[in-house]
CSV table of C-alpha atoms and ligand atoms in Angstrom, one decimal:
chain,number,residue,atom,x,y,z
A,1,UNK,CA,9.7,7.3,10.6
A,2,UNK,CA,9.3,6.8,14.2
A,3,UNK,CA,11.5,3.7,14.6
A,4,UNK,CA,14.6,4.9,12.7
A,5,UNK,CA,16.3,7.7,14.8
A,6,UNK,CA,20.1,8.3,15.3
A,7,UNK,CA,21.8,7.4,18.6
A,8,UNK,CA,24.8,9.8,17.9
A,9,UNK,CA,26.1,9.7,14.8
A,10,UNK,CA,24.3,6.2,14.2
A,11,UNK,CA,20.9,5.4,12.4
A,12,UNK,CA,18.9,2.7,13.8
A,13,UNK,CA,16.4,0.9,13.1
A,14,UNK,CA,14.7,-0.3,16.4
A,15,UNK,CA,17.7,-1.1,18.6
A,16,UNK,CA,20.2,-2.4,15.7
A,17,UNK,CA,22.5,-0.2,13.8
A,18,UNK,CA,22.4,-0.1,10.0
A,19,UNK,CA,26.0,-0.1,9.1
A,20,UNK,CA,26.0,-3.5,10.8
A,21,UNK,CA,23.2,-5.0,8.3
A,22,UNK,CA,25.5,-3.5,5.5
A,23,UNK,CA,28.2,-5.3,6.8
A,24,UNK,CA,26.3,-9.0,6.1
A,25,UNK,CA,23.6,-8.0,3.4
A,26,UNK,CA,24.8,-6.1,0.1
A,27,UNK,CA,23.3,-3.1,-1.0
A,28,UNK,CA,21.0,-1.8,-2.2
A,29,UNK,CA,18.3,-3.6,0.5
A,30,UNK,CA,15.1,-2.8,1.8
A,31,UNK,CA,15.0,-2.8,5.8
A,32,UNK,CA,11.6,-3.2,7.5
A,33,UNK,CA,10.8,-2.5,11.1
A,34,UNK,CA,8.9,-5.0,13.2
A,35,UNK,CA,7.3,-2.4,15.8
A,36,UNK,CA,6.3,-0.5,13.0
A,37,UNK,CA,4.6,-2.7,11.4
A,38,UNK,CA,2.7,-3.6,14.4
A,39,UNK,CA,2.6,0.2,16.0
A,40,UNK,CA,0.7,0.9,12.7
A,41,UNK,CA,-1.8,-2.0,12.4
A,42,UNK,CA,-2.8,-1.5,16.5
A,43,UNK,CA,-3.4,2.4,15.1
A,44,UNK,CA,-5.9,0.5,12.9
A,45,UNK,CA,-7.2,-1.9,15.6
A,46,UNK,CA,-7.7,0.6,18.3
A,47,UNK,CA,-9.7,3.3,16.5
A,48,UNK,CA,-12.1,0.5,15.3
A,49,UNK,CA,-12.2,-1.9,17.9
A,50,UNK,CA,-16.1,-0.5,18.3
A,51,UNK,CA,-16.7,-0.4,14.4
A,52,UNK,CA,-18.1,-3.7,13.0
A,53,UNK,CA,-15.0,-3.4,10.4
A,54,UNK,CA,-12.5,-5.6,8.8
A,55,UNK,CA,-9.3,-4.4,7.9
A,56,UNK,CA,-8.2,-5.6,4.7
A,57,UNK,CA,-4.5,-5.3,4.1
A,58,UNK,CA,-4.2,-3.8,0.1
A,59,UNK,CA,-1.7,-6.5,-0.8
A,60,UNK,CA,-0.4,-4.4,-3.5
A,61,UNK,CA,1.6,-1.9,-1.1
A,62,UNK,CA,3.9,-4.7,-0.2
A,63,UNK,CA,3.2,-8.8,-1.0
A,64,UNK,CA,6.6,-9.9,0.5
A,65,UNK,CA,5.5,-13.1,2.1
A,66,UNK,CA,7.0,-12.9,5.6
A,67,UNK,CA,5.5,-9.3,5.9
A,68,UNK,CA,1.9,-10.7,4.8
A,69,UNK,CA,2.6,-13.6,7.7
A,70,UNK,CA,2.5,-10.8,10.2
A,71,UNK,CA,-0.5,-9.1,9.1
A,72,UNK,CA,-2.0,-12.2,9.0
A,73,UNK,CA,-0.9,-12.9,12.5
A,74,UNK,CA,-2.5,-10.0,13.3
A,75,UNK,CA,-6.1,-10.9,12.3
A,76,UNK,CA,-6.0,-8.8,8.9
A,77,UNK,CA,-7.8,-9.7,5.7
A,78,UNK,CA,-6.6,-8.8,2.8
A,79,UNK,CA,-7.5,-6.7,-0.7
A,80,UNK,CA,-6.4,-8.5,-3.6
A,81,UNK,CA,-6.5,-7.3,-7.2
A,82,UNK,CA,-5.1,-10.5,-8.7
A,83,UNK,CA,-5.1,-14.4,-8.8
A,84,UNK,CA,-1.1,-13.9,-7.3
A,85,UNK,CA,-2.4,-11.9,-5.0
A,86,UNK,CA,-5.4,-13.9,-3.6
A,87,UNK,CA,-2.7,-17.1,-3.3
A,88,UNK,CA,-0.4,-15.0,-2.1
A,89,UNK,CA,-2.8,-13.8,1.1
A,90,UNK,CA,-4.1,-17.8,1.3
A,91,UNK,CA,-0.3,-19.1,1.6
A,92,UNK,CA,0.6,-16.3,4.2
A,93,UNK,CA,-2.8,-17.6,6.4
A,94,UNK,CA,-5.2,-14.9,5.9
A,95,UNK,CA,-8.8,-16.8,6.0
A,96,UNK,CA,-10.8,-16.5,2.5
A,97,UNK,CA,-13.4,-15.0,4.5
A,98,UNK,CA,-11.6,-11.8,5.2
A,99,UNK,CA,-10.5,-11.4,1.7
A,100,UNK,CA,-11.8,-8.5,-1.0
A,101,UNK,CA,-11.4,-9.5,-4.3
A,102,UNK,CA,-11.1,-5.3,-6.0
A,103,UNK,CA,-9.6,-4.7,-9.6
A,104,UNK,CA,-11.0,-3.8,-13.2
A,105,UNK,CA,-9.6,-6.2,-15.3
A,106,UNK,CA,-10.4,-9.7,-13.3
A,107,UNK,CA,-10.0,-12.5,-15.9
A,108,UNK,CA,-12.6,-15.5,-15.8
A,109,UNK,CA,-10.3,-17.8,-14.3
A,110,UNK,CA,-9.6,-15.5,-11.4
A,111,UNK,CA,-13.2,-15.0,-10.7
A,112,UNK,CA,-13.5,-18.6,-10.7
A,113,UNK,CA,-10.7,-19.3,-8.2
A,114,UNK,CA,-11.9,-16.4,-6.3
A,115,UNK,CA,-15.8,-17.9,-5.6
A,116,UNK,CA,-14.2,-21.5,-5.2
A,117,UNK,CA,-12.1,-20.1,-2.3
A,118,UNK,CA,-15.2,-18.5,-0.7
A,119,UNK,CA,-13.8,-14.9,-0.8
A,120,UNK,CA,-16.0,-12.9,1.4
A,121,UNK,CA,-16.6,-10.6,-1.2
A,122,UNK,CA,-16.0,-9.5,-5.1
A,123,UNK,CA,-15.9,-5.8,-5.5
A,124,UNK,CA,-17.5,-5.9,-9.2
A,125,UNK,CA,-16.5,-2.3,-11.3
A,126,UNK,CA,-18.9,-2.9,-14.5
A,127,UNK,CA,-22.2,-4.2,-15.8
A,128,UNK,CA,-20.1,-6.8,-17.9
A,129,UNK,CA,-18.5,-8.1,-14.9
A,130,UNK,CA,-21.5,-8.3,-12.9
A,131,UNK,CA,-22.8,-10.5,-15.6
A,132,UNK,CA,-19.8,-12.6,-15.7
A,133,UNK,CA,-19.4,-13.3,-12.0
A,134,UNK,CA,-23.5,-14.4,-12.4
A,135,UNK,CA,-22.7,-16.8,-15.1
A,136,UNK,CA,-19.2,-18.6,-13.5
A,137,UNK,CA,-21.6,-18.6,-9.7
A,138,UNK,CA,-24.2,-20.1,-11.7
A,139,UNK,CA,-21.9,-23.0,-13.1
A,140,UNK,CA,-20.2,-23.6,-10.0
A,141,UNK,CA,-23.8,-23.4,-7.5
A,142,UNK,CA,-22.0,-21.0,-5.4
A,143,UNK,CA,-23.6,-17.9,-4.4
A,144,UNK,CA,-21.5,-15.3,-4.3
A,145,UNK,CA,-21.5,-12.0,-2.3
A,146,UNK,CA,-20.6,-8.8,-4.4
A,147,UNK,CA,-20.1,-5.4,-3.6
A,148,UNK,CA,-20.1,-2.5,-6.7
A,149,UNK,CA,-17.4,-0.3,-6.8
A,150,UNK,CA,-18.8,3.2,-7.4
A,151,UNK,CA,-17.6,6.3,-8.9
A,152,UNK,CA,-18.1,8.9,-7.0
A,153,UNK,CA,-16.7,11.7,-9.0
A,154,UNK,CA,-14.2,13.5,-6.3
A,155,UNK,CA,-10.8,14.7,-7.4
A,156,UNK,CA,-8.7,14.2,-4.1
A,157,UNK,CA,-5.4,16.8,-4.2
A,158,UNK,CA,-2.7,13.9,-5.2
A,159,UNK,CA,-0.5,13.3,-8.1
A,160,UNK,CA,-3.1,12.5,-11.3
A,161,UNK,CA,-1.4,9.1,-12.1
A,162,UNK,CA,-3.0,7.7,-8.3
A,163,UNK,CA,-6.3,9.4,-8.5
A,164,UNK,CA,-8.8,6.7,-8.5
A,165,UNK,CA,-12.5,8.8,-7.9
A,166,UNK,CA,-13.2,10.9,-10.6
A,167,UNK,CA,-15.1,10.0,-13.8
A,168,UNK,CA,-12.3,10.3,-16.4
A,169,UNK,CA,-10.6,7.4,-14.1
A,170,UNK,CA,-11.8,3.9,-15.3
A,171,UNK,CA,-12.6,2.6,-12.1
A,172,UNK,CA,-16.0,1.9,-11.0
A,173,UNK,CA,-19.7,1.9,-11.6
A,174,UNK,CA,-21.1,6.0,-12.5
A,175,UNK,CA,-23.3,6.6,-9.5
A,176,UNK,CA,-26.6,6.7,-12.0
A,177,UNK,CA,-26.0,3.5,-13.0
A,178,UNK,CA,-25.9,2.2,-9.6
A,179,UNK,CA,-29.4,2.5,-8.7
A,180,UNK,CA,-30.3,0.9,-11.6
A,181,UNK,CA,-28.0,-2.0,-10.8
A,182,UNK,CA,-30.0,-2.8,-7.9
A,183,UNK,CA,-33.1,-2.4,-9.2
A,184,UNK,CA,-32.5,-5.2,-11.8
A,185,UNK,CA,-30.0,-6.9,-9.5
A,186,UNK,CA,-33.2,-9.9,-9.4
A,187,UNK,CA,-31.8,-10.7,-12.8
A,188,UNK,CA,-28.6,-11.9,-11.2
A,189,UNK,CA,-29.6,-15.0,-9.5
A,190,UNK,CA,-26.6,-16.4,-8.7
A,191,UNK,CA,-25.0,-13.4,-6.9
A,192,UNK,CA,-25.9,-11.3,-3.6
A,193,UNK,CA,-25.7,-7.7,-4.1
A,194,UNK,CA,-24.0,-7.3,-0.3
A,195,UNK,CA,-22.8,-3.4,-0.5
A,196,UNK,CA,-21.2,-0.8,-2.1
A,197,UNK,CA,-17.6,0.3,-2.0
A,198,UNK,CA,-14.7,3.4,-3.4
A,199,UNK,CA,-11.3,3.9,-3.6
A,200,UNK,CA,-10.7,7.5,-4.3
A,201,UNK,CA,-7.1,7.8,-4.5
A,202,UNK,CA,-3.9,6.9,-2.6
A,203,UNK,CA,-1.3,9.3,-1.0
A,204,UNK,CA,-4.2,11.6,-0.1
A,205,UNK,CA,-3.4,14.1,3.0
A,206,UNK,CA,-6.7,16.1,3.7
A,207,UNK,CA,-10.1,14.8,4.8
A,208,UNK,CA,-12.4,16.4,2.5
A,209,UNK,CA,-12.6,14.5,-0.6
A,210,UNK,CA,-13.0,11.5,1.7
A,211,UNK,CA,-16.0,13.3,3.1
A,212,UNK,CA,-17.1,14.1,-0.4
A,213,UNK,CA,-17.0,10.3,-1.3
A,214,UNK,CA,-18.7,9.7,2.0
A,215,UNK,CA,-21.6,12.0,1.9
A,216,UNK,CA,-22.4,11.0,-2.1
A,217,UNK,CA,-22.0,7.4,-0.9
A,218,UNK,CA,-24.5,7.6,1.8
A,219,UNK,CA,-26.9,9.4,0.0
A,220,UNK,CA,-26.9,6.9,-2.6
A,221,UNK,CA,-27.4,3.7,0.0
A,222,UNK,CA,-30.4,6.2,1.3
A,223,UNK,CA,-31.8,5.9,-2.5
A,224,UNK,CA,-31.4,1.9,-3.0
A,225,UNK,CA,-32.6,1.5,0.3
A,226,UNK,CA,-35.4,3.2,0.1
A,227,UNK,CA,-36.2,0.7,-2.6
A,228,UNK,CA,-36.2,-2.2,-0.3
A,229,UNK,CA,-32.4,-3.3,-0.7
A,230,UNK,CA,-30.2,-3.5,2.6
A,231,UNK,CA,-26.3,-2.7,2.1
A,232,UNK,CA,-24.6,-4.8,4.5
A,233,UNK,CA,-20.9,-3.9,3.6
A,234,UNK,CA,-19.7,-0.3,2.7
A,235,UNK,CA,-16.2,-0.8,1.7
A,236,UNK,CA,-14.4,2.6,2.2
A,237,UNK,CA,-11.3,1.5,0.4
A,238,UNK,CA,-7.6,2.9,1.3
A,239,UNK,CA,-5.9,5.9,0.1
A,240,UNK,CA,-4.6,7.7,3.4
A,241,UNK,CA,-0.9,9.4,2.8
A,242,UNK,CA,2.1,9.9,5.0
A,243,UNK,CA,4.0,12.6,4.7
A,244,UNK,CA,7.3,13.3,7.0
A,245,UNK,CA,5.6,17.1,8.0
A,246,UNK,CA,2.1,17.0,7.2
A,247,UNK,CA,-0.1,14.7,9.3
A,248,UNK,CA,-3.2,13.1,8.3
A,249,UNK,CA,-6.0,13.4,10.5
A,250,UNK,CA,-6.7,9.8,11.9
A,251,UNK,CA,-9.1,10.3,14.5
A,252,UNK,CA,-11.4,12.5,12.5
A,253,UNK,CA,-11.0,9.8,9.6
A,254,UNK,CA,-12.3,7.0,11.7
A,255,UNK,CA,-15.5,9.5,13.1
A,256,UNK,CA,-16.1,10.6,9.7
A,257,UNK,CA,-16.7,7.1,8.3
A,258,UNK,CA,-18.5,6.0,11.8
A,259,UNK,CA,-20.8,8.7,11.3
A,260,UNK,CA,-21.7,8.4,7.9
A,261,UNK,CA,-22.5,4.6,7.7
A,262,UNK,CA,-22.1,2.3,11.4
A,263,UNK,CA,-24.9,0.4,11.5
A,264,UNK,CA,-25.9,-3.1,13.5
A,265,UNK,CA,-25.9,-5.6,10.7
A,266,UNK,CA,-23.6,-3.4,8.3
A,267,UNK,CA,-19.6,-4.2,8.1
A,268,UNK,CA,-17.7,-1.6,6.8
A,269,UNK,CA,-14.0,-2.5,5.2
A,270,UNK,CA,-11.3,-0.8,5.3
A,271,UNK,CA,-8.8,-1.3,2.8
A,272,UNK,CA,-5.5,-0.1,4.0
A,273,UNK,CA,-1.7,0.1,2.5
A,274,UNK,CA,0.3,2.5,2.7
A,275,UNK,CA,-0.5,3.9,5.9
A,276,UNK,CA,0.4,-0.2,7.3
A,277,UNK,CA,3.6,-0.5,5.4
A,278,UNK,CA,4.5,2.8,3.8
A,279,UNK,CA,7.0,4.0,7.0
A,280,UNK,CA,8.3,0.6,8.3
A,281,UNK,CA,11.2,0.7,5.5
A,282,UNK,CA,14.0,1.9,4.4
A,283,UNK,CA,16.0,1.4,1.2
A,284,UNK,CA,19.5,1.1,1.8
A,285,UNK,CA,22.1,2.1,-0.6
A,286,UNK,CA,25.9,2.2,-1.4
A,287,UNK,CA,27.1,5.7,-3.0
A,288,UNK,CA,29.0,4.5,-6.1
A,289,UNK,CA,30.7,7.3,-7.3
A,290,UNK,CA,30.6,11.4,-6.5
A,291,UNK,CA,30.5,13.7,-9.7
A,292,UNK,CA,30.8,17.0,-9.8
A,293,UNK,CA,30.1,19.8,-12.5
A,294,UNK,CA,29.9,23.5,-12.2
A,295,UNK,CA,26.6,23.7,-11.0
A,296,UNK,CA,26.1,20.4,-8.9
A,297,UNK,CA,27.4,17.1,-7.7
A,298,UNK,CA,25.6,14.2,-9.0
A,299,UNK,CA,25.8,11.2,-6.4
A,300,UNK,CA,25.5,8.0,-8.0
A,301,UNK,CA,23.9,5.4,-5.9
A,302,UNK,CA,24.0,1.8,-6.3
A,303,UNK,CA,19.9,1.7,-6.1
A,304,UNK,CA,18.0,2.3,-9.2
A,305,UNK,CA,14.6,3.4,-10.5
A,306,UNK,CA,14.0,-0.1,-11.1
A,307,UNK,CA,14.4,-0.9,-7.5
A,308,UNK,CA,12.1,2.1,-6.1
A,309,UNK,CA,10.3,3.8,-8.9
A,310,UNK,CA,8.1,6.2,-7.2
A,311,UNK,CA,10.3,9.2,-7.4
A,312,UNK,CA,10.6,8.4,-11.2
A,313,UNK,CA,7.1,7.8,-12.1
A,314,UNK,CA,5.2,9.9,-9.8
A,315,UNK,CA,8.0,12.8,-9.0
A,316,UNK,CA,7.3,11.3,-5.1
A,317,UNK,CA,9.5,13.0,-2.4
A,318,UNK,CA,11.4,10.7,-0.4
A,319,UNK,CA,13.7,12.1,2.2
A,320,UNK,CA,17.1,10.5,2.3
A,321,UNK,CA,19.8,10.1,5.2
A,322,UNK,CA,22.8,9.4,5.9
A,323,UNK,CA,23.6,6.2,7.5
A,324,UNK,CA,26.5,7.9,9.8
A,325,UNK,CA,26.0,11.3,10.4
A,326,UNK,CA,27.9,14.4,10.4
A,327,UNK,CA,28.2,18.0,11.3
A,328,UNK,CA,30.4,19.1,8.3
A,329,UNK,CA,27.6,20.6,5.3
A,330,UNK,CA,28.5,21.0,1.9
A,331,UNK,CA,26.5,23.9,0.4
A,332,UNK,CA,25.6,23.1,-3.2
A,333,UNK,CA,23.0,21.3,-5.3
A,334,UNK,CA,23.0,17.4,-4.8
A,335,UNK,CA,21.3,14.8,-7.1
A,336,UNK,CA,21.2,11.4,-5.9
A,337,UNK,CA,20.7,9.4,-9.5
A,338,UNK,CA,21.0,5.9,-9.8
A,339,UNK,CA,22.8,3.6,-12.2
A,340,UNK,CA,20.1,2.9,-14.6
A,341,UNK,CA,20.0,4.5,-18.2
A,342,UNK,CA,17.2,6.6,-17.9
A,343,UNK,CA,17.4,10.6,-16.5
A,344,UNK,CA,14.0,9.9,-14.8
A,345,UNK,CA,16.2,7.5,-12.8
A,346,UNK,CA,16.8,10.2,-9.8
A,347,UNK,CA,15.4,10.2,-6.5
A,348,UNK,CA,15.8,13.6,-4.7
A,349,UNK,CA,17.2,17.3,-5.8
A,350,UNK,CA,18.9,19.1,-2.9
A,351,UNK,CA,20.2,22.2,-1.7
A,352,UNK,CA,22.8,21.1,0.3
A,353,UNK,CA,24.0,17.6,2.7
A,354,UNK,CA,26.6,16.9,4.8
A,355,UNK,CA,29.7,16.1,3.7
A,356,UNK,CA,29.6,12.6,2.1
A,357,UNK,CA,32.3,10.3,0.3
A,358,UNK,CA,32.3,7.2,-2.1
A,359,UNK,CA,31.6,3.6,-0.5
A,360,UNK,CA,29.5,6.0,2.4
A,361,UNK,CA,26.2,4.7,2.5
A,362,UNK,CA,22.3,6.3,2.6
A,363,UNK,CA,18.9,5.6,3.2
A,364,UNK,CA,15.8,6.7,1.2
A,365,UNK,CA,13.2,6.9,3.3
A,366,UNK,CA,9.2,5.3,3.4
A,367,UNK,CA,9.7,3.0,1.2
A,368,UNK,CA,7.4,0.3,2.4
A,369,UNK,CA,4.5,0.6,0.6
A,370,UNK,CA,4.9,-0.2,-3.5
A,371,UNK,CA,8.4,0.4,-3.0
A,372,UNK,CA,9.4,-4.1,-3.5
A,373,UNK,CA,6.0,-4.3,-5.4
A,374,UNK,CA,6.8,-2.4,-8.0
A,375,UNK,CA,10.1,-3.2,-8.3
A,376,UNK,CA,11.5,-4.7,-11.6
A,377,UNK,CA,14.6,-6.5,-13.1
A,378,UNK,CA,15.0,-3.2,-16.0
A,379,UNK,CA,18.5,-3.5,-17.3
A,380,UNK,CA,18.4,-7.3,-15.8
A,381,UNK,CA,19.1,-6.0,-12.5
A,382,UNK,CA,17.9,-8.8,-9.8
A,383,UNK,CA,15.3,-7.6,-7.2
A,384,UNK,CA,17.1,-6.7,-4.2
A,385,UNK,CA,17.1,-8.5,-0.2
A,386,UNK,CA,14.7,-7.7,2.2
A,387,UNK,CA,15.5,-7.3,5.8
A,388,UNK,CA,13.3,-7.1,8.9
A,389,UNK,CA,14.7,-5.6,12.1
A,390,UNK,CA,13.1,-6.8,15.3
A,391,UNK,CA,14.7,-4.7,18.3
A,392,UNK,CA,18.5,-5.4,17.8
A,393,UNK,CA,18.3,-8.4,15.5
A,394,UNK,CA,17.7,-9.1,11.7
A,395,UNK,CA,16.0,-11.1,9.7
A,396,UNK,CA,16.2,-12.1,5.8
A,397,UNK,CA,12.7,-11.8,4.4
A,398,UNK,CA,13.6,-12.6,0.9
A,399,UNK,CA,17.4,-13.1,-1.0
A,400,UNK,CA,18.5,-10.6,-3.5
A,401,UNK,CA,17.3,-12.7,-6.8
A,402,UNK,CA,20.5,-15.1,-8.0
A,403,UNK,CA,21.5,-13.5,-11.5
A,404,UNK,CA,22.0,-17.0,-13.1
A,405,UNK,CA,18.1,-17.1,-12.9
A,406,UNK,CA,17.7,-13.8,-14.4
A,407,UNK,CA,20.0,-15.0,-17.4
A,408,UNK,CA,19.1,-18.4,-17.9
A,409,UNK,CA,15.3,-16.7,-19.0
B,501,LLP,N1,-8.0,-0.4,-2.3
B,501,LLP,C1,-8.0,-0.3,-3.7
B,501,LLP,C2,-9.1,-0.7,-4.4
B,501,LLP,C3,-6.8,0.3,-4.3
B,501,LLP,O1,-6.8,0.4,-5.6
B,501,LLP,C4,-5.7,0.7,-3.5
B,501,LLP,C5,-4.5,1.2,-4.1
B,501,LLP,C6,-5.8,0.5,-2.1
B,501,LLP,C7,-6.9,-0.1,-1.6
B,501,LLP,C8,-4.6,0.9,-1.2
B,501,LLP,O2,-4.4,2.2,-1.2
B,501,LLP,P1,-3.4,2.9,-0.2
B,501,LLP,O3,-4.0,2.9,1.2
B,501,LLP,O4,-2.1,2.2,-0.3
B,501,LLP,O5,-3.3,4.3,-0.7
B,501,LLP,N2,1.7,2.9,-6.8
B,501,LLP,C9,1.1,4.1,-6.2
B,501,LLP,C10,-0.2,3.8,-5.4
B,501,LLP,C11,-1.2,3.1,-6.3
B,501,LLP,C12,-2.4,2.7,-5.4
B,501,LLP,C13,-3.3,1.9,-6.2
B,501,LLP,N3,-4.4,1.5,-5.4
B,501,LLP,C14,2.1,4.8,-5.3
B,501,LLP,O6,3.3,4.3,-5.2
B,501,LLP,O7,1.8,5.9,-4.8
């Protein structure tokens, strides 16, 4: 979290203490750092400014619209998985031709919108679909560019609920069927069979299953190119974790895809979010009350599982700090539980913190990536602020919902 860092007791984010921002916005809020934002697109940039690539931003990490402005700014496409989405890329200014329609369930209505907008390409998952996008491109005398998502069979080491890859995961076309695919793909008039892509998983620390998914890909574009088909997009989908002590291999990332499909005349997409978004936020919190039994002390925080639900749903490990530290450590277990009425609704187990009181206030940490997305109004809780610090100034990126709203429905 390279842009929040404590100047003495402080935490900052960029130049601007937090306690100030809880001064103006209430808690619980999510805080977002500018630089970061941009420190980690440029990562992107940089290592592929001699790839013929697009970088499609995976709007599902984070669709808050002033964020999606930036990456627009930026020159970033986007990957959508859903009519919301798609608008949602369109309003913020990314071009249609840098968008990637991806998703299993697309309804015929959001194919439609999708091929009326131009989108640069439809990442088809089944022979059904395949056969619907042919029919709506056919009534609308649009040809549209496709790629198939394949299967490749990998089992990356993340949780099970975010692998993506393996064959007992719905997602994508088996490889055998593939081949076939393209052999018949002259049935499909009103389509262009443009390239292949994967998504294997998210969260995703090592480099080898990407290399499986790389070396199986490419040996299948050898196969259906040796039958006289050209793939022109290889779409190597997102997935790379972040982890506060475990680094992912970036570099070798970048040469592994190079060297398994660069070509003139090929594009190959990139379909990034949580390594964009994931550690340009924190969620701030107010500790509501302190509770303590015989064998820990529960800390009640006024953030819920509704409001970040990956440490409920996934078990995820998201370090939290204090927003003014000290020296003094209390040495026993520590819960940090929210308010909701659920015991999944927790969000780290400790073995000890520094002292801490009621009213003091924390951070949980990474929180950028499908930390707003997912967010919901459970127990008709409205979804929180968003804040974005640039240098020693903030921003409101979206109001906490107005309750009246959330009770009128
Ligand atoms: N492309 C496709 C087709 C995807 O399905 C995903 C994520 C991405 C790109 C972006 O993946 P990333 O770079 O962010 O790993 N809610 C879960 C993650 C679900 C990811 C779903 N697909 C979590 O909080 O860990």
């Amino acid at each position: 979290m390279s842009h929040y860092q404590y100047q003495g007791e402080n935490l900052l984010c960029e130049d601007l203490e937090i306690e100030s921002i809880t001064n103006e916005i209430e808690t619980p809020f999510y805080c977002y750092s500018l630089r970061s934002l941009r420190d980690n697109i440029n990562k992107y940039k940089e290592n592929l400014k001699n790839t013929n690539s697009k970088i499609c931003f995976a709007l599902k990490a984070n669709s808050n619209l002033e964020i999606v402005k930036i990456i627009a700014e930026e020159g970033l496409g986007a990957d959508v998985v859903s009519i919301g989405e798609l608008q949602k890329a369109l309003r913020a200014g990314i071009s249609a031709k840098n968008i990637v329609f991806s998703g299993v369930g697309k309804t015929e209505s959001e194919i439609e919108f999708a091929i009326k907008n131009n989108c640069f390409q439809i990442n088809a998952e089944s022979i059904s679909e395949i056969k619907k996008i042919n029919e709506i491109s056919g009534n609308l005398n649009i040809k549209q560019n496709i790629g198939i998502r394949i299967n490749p069979d990998v089992r990356p080491d993340t949780h099970s609920k975010i692998t993506t890859g393996s064959i007992e995961n719905k997602f994508g076309v088996p490889i055998k069927d593939v081949k076939e695919l393209f052999i018949q793909s002259n049935l499909f008039e009103n389509i262009n069979f443009k390239g292949l892509a994967f998504h294997i998983g998210s969260q995703i620390m090592k480099l080898e299953p990407f290399e499986e998914a790389c070396k199986i890909t490419n040996q299948l574009i050898k196969e259906v190119e040796s039958n006289g088909f050209t793939i022109k997009t290889v779409d190597v989908g997102g997935g790379i974790g972040i982890d506060e002590n475990e680094k992912f291999q970036f570099k070798k990332y970048f040469n592994l895809i190079n060297s398994y499909f660069a070509k003139k005349d090929r594009t190959i997409i990139f379909e990034p979010g949580r390594t964009i978004i994931g550690n340009t936020s924190i969620l701030v919190s107010k500790i509501l009350y302190i509770k303590e039994t015989e064998d820990k002390i529960f800390v009640v925080i006024d953030a819920g599982m509704n409001d970040f639900m990956r440490p409920a749903l996934y078990g995820a490990t998201h370090e939290i700090l204090p927003i003014l530290q000290c020296d003094t450590k209390k040495n026993k277990v520590i819960e940090f539980v929210g308010p909701i009425c659920e015991t999944s609704d927790k969000f780290l187990t400790l073995d000890s913190f520094q002292k801490i009181n009621e009213g003091d206030f924390i951070a949980i940490s990474n929180t950028g990536a499908y930390g707003s997305s997912m967010s919901s109004n459970y127990n008709i809780r409205p979804n929180i602020a968003e804040i974005l610090v640039n240098k020693n100034k903030f921003l409101a990126i979206r109001k906490r919902q107005n309750l009246e709203e959330l009770i009128s429905e």
